[in-house]
PDB file of C-alpha atoms in Angstrom:
ATOM      1  CA  UNK A   1       7.855 107.495  11.984  1.00 54.00           C
ATOM      2  CA  UNK A   2       5.732 104.325  11.565  1.00 64.00           C
ATOM      3  CA  UNK A   3       8.761 102.477  10.153  1.00 61.00           C
ATOM      4  CA  UNK A   4      10.823 103.522  13.171  1.00 60.00           C
ATOM      5  CA  UNK A   5       8.119 102.215  15.532  1.00 55.00           C
ATOM      6  CA  UNK A   6       7.972  98.914  13.665  1.00 56.00           C
ATOM      7  CA  UNK A   7      11.749  98.582  13.848  1.00 55.00           C
ATOM      8  CA  UNK A   8      11.693  99.359  17.553  1.00 53.00           C
ATOM      9  CA  UNK A   9       8.935  96.794  18.133  1.00 46.00           C
ATOM     10  CA  UNK A  10      10.920  94.214  16.176  1.00 42.00           C
ATOM     11  CA  UNK A  11      13.978  94.871  18.350  1.00 45.00           C
ATOM     12  CA  UNK A  12      11.849  94.572  21.495  1.00 45.00           C
ATOM     13  CA  UNK A  13      10.338  91.297  20.277  1.00 44.00           C
ATOM     14  CA  UNK A  14      13.777  89.880  19.504  1.00 43.00           C
ATOM     15  CA  UNK A  15      15.077  90.973  22.918  1.00 45.00           C
ATOM     16  CA  UNK A  16      12.072  89.347  24.580  1.00 42.00           C
ATOM     17  CA  UNK A  17      12.778  86.081  22.799  1.00 39.00           C
ATOM     18  CA  UNK A  18      16.429  86.135  23.851  1.00 37.00           C
ATOM     19  CA  UNK A  19      15.608  87.057  27.452  1.00 39.00           C
ATOM     20  CA  UNK A  20      12.874  84.419  27.683  1.00 39.00           C
ATOM     21  CA  UNK A  21      15.393  81.815  26.532  1.00 38.00           C
ATOM     22  CA  UNK A  22      17.988  82.847  29.109  1.00 40.00           C
ATOM     23  CA  UNK A  23      15.428  83.163  31.913  1.00 41.00           C
ATOM     24  CA  UNK A  24      14.654  79.454  31.738  1.00 50.00           C
ATOM     25  CA  UNK A  25      17.090  77.424  33.763  1.00 68.00           C
ATOM     26  CA  UNK A  26      18.977  74.290  33.013  1.00 88.00           C
ATOM     27  CA  UNK A  27      19.908  71.903  35.782  1.00 95.00           C
ATOM     28  CA  UNK A  28      23.439  70.822  36.592  1.00 96.00           C
ATOM     29  CA  UNK A  29      23.832  67.307  37.994  1.00 97.00           C
ATOM     30  CA  UNK A  30      26.910  66.092  39.823  1.00 97.00           C
ATOM     31  CA  UNK A  31      27.177  62.488  38.652  1.00 96.00           C
ATOM     32  CA  UNK A  32      26.375  60.088  41.503  1.00 94.00           C
ATOM     33  CA  UNK A  33      25.331  62.792  43.979  1.00 93.00           C
ATOM     34  CA  UNK A  34      24.063  63.052  46.638  1.00 91.00           C
ATOM     35  CA  UNK A  35      25.057  59.606  47.925  1.00 86.00           C
ATOM     36  CA  UNK A  36      28.055  58.993  45.669  1.00 87.00           C
ATOM     37  CA  UNK A  37      30.390  60.426  43.081  1.00 93.00           C
ATOM     38  CA  UNK A  38      32.351  59.196  40.038  1.00 97.00           C
ATOM     39  CA  UNK A  39      33.691  56.060  41.720  1.00 95.00           C
ATOM     40  CA  UNK A  40      33.260  52.274  41.767  1.00 93.00           C
ATOM     41  CA  UNK A  41      30.819  52.347  44.697  1.00 93.00           C
ATOM     42  CA  UNK A  42      27.965  54.309  43.131  1.00 95.00           C
ATOM     43  CA  UNK A  43      25.058  52.510  41.482  1.00 95.00           C
ATOM     44  CA  UNK A  44      24.663  54.629  38.341  1.00 96.00           C
ATOM     45  CA  UNK A  45      21.648  52.737  36.980  1.00 94.00           C
ATOM     46  CA  UNK A  46      19.797  53.628  40.162  1.00 95.00           C
ATOM     47  CA  UNK A  47      21.097  57.205  40.068  1.00 96.00           C
ATOM     48  CA  UNK A  48      19.872  57.917  36.505  1.00 95.00           C
ATOM     49  CA  UNK A  49      16.518  56.232  37.177  1.00 94.00           C
ATOM     50  CA  UNK A  50      15.604  59.079  39.545  1.00 91.00           C
ATOM     51  CA  UNK A  51      16.336  61.872  37.043  1.00 95.00           C
ATOM     52  CA  UNK A  52      14.843  63.109  33.794  1.00 95.00           C
ATOM     53  CA  UNK A  53      17.728  64.691  31.902  1.00 96.00           C
ATOM     54  CA  UNK A  54      16.801  67.419  29.439  1.00 96.00           C
ATOM     55  CA  UNK A  55      18.557  69.184  26.597  1.00 96.00           C
ATOM     56  CA  UNK A  56      20.460  72.134  28.149  1.00 95.00           C
ATOM     57  CA  UNK A  57      21.147  70.300  31.421  1.00 97.00           C
ATOM     58  CA  UNK A  58      24.765  69.609  32.372  1.00 97.00           C
ATOM     59  CA  UNK A  59      26.633  66.733  33.965  1.00 97.00           C
ATOM     60  CA  UNK A  60      29.551  67.353  36.298  1.00 97.00           C
ATOM     61  CA  UNK A  61      31.973  64.508  36.931  1.00 97.00           C
ATOM     62  CA  UNK A  62      33.992  65.045  40.126  1.00 96.00           C
ATOM     63  CA  UNK A  63      36.881  62.688  40.899  1.00 96.00           C
ATOM     64  CA  UNK A  64      40.606  62.472  41.511  1.00 95.00           C
ATOM     65  CA  UNK A  65      42.369  62.585  38.102  1.00 96.00           C
ATOM     66  CA  UNK A  66      45.094  60.310  39.507  1.00 96.00           C
ATOM     67  CA  UNK A  67      42.474  57.609  40.107  1.00 96.00           C
ATOM     68  CA  UNK A  68      39.859  58.040  37.342  1.00 97.00           C
ATOM     69  CA  UNK A  69      38.910  59.673  34.085  1.00 97.00           C
ATOM     70  CA  UNK A  70      35.718  60.015  32.056  1.00 98.00           C
ATOM     71  CA  UNK A  71      35.479  58.599  28.556  1.00 98.00           C
ATOM     72  CA  UNK A  72      32.415  59.184  26.390  1.00 98.00           C
ATOM     73  CA  UNK A  73      31.901  56.117  24.210  1.00 98.00           C
ATOM     74  CA  UNK A  74      29.396  54.548  21.839  1.00 98.00           C
ATOM     75  CA  UNK A  75      26.794  52.066  23.085  1.00 97.00           C
ATOM     76  CA  UNK A  76      29.057  49.224  21.900  1.00 97.00           C
ATOM     77  CA  UNK A  77      31.966  50.706  23.879  1.00 98.00           C
ATOM     78  CA  UNK A  78      29.697  51.080  26.893  1.00 98.00           C
ATOM     79  CA  UNK A  79      28.422  47.497  26.673  1.00 98.00           C
ATOM     80  CA  UNK A  80      31.940  46.069  26.268  1.00 98.00           C
ATOM     81  CA  UNK A  81      33.689  48.559  28.601  1.00 97.00           C
ATOM     82  CA  UNK A  82      35.992  49.553  25.771  1.00 97.00           C
ATOM     83  CA  UNK A  83      37.489  53.029  25.672  1.00 95.00           C
ATOM     84  CA  UNK A  84      39.158  52.520  22.288  1.00 94.00           C
ATOM     85  CA  UNK A  85      37.849  55.033  19.748  1.00 93.00           C
ATOM     86  CA  UNK A  86      36.319  57.387  22.324  1.00 97.00           C
ATOM     87  CA  UNK A  87      33.913  60.165  21.412  1.00 97.00           C
ATOM     88  CA  UNK A  88      35.547  62.374  24.054  1.00 97.00           C
ATOM     89  CA  UNK A  89      37.947  61.957  26.974  1.00 97.00           C
ATOM     90  CA  UNK A  90      37.928  64.087  30.118  1.00 97.00           C
ATOM     91  CA  UNK A  91      40.548  64.024  32.854  1.00 96.00           C
ATOM     92  CA  UNK A  92      40.377  67.278  34.842  1.00 97.00           C
ATOM     93  CA  UNK A  93      38.612  65.798  37.872  1.00 96.00           C
ATOM     94  CA  UNK A  94      35.894  68.441  37.548  1.00 96.00           C
ATOM     95  CA  UNK A  95      34.490  67.863  34.058  1.00 97.00           C
ATOM     96  CA  UNK A  96      31.384  69.673  32.832  1.00 97.00           C
ATOM     97  CA  UNK A  97      29.507  67.952  30.013  1.00 97.00           C
ATOM     98  CA  UNK A  98      26.613  69.902  28.456  1.00 97.00           C
ATOM     99  CA  UNK A  99      23.684  67.825  27.237  1.00 97.00           C
ATOM    100  CA  UNK A 100      22.966  69.478  23.906  1.00 96.00           C
ATOM    101  CA  UNK A 101      20.837  66.967  22.009  1.00 96.00           C
ATOM    102  CA  UNK A 102      18.149  64.346  22.505  1.00 97.00           C
ATOM    103  CA  UNK A 103      19.476  60.787  22.759  1.00 97.00           C
ATOM    104  CA  UNK A 104      21.499  58.561  25.043  1.00 98.00           C
ATOM    105  CA  UNK A 105      25.066  59.430  26.027  1.00 98.00           C
ATOM    106  CA  UNK A 106      27.438  56.772  27.367  1.00 98.00           C
ATOM    107  CA  UNK A 107      30.296  57.406  29.815  1.00 98.00           C
ATOM    108  CA  UNK A 108      32.817  55.003  31.360  1.00 98.00           C
ATOM    109  CA  UNK A 109      35.985  55.230  33.407  1.00 98.00           C
ATOM    110  CA  UNK A 110      38.909  54.319  31.160  1.00 97.00           C
ATOM    111  CA  UNK A 111      41.157  53.099  33.997  1.00 97.00           C
ATOM    112  CA  UNK A 112      41.632  49.315  33.747  1.00 96.00           C
ATOM    113  CA  UNK A 113      38.979  47.374  35.631  1.00 97.00           C
ATOM    114  CA  UNK A 114      36.894  50.376  36.687  1.00 97.00           C
ATOM    115  CA  UNK A 115      34.184  50.093  34.030  1.00 97.00           C
ATOM    116  CA  UNK A 116      33.753  46.373  34.616  1.00 97.00           C
ATOM    117  CA  UNK A 117      33.511  47.181  38.342  1.00 96.00           C
ATOM    118  CA  UNK A 118      30.456  49.319  37.506  1.00 96.00           C
ATOM    119  CA  UNK A 119      31.956  52.720  36.779  1.00 97.00           C
ATOM    120  CA  UNK A 120      29.786  53.503  33.769  1.00 98.00           C
ATOM    121  CA  UNK A 121      26.675  55.552  33.226  1.00 98.00           C
ATOM    122  CA  UNK A 122      24.170  55.869  30.368  1.00 98.00           C
ATOM    123  CA  UNK A 123      22.266  59.159  30.336  1.00 97.00           C
ATOM    124  CA  UNK A 124      19.058  59.420  28.325  1.00 97.00           C
ATOM    125  CA  UNK A 125      18.472  63.045  27.289  1.00 97.00           C
ATOM    126  CA  UNK A 126      14.942  64.224  26.495  1.00 96.00           C
ATOM    127  CA  UNK A 127      13.647  67.417  24.924  1.00 93.00           C
ATOM    128  CA  UNK A 128      13.775  70.526  27.086  1.00 87.00           C
ATOM    129  CA  UNK A 129      10.542  71.601  28.712  1.00 76.00           C
ATOM    130  CA  UNK A 130       8.972  75.016  28.268  1.00 62.00           C
ATOM    131  CA  UNK A 131      10.600  76.088  31.540  1.00 56.00           C
ATOM    132  CA  UNK A 132      13.959  74.599  30.549  1.00 48.00           C
ATOM    133  CA  UNK A 133      15.938  71.962  32.400  1.00 45.00           C
ATOM    134  CA  UNK A 134      14.317  69.081  34.184  1.00 48.00           C
ATOM    135  CA  UNK A 135      14.122  70.411  37.708  1.00 48.00           C
ATOM    136  CA  UNK A 136      14.101  66.825  38.989  1.00 47.00           C
ATOM    137  CA  UNK A 137      16.553  66.144  41.768  1.00 44.00           C
ATOM    138  CA  UNK A 138      17.921  62.640  42.213  1.00 44.00           C
ATOM    139  CA  UNK A 139      16.788  60.676  45.230  1.00 40.00           C
ATOM    140  CA  UNK A 140      19.276  59.100  47.604  1.00 40.00           C
ATOM    141  CA  UNK A 141      20.608  55.758  46.404  1.00 40.00           C
ATOM    142  CA  UNK A 142      22.375  52.772  47.811  1.00 38.00           C
ATOM    143  CA  UNK A 143      26.050  52.396  47.102  1.00 38.00           C
ATOM    144  CA  UNK A 144      27.379  49.118  45.781  1.00 38.00           C
ATOM    145  CA  UNK A 145      29.468  47.271  48.348  1.00 36.00           C
ATOM    146  CA  UNK A 146      33.200  47.317  47.701  1.00 33.00           C
ATOM    147  CA  UNK A 147      34.897  44.049  47.165  1.00 31.00           C
ATOM    148  CA  UNK A 148      38.631  43.523  46.740  1.00 30.00           C
ATOM    149  CA  UNK A 149      38.085  42.550  43.087  1.00 32.00           C
ATOM    150  CA  UNK A 150      36.047  45.689  42.416  1.00 35.00           C
ATOM    151  CA  UNK A 151      38.899  48.037  43.314  1.00 33.00           C
ATOM    152  CA  UNK A 152      41.987  48.669  41.302  1.00 35.00           C
ATOM    153  CA  UNK A 153      45.176  48.727  43.366  1.00 34.00           C
ATOM    154  CA  UNK A 154      45.811  52.409  42.654  1.00 35.00           C
ATOM    155  CA  UNK A 155      42.248  53.544  43.329  1.00 35.00           C
ATOM    156  CA  UNK A 156      41.839  56.366  45.779  1.00 35.00           C
ATOM    157  CA  UNK A 157      38.832  56.663  48.071  1.00 32.00           C
ATOM    158  CA  UNK A 158      35.960  58.566  46.479  1.00 35.00           C
ATOM    159  CA  UNK A 159      35.516  62.213  47.237  1.00 35.00           C
ATOM    160  CA  UNK A 160      32.580  63.186  49.422  1.00 35.00           C
ATOM    161  CA  UNK A 161      29.353  63.146  47.418  1.00 37.00           C
ATOM    162  CA  UNK A 162      27.767  66.491  46.674  1.00 38.00           C
ATOM    163  CA  UNK A 163      24.288  67.467  45.746  1.00 36.00           C
ATOM    164  CA  UNK A 164      22.943  68.456  42.349  1.00 36.00           C
ATOM    165  CA  UNK A 165      24.043  72.008  41.710  1.00 36.00           C
ATOM    166  CA  UNK A 166      21.124  74.217  40.901  1.00 35.00           C
ATOM    167  CA  UNK A 167      21.547  76.613  38.055  1.00 35.00           C
ATOM    168  CA  UNK A 168      22.722  80.076  39.045  1.00 31.00           C
ATOM    169  CA  UNK A 169      19.107  81.033  39.499  1.00 29.00           C
ATOM    170  CA  UNK A 170      16.464  78.872  41.118  1.00 30.00           C
ATOM    171  CA  UNK A 171      13.150  78.214  39.432  1.00 33.00           C
ATOM    172  CA  UNK A 172      11.419  80.899  41.476  1.00 31.00           C
ATOM    173  CA  UNK A 173      14.203  83.367  40.749  1.00 33.00           C
ATOM    174  CA  UNK A 174      13.901  82.535  37.022  1.00 36.00           C
ATOM    175  CA  UNK A 175      10.169  83.122  37.197  1.00 36.00           C
ATOM    176  CA  UNK A 176      10.822  86.453  38.895  1.00 38.00           C
ATOM    177  CA  UNK A 177      13.313  87.435  36.209  1.00 37.00           C
ATOM    178  CA  UNK A 178      10.839  86.444  33.504  1.00 40.00           C
ATOM    179  CA  UNK A 179       8.117  88.533  35.181  1.00 39.00           C
ATOM    180  CA  UNK A 180      10.448  91.503  35.484  1.00 39.00           C
ATOM    181  CA  UNK A 181      11.452  91.132  31.842  1.00 42.00           C
ATOM    182  CA  UNK A 182       7.780  90.976  30.839  1.00 47.00           C
ATOM    183  CA  UNK A 183       6.928  94.116  32.823  1.00 45.00           C
ATOM    184  CA  UNK A 184       9.899  95.976  31.382  1.00 48.00           C
ATOM    185  CA  UNK A 185       9.027  94.962  27.838  1.00 44.00           C
ATOM    186  CA  UNK A 186       5.417  95.965  28.430  1.00 51.00           C
ATOM    187  CA  UNK A 187       6.550  99.421  29.534  1.00 51.00           C
ATOM    188  CA  UNK A 188       8.828  99.761  26.495  1.00 51.00           C
ATOM    189  CA  UNK A 189       6.088  98.718  24.084  1.00 45.00           C
ATOM    190  CA  UNK A 190       3.594 101.056  25.760  1.00 52.00           C
ATOM    191  CA  UNK A 191       5.994 103.975  25.451  1.00 52.00           C
ATOM    192  CA  UNK A 192       6.672 103.147  21.777  1.00 50.00           C
ATOM    193  CA  UNK A 193       2.953 102.954  21.002  1.00 52.00           C
ATOM    194  CA  UNK A 194       2.338 106.367  22.579  1.00 52.00           C
ATOM    195  CA  UNK A 195       4.703 108.016  20.024  1.00 53.00           C
TER     196      UNK A 195
END
């Protein structure tokens, strides 16, 4: 019977670890939001300066696929606006990019002239916090003025800027879930100990 209780406690401990991991929330950021989007008007250096990106957060690039794409490149590709030898290429217009490791990720628009017009973003990813995600929302930013040389002839107007999308559960909801999980696990452990 003691071996069965130990096995049950081990299962409960493993379940608690899994549930604690899923109860913490990552943050999803729409690139350029709230004042811009993936376009040539948004000041991405200013946008990233207001956010601490963490491992497990996600980026969402929203744009018209007829007018733009997203190319993940090396730092050299970023600095030179070169999309040759890309790490990854996205072209759905609603691309989700998970931030899975610490380090800097580099993204440009591969359409001719767009990167040199400022359509590039470098995202520094830091370690996840104990509560997961960064929870830091970007502040409003100024858009770069459009000049005739900054726009490609086939460029479409940017889509309306959105706001960072919170994870499916807010921080308070996550805390509530974690508390509920803790109470449930406490009840399970108490019932196992009484055997």
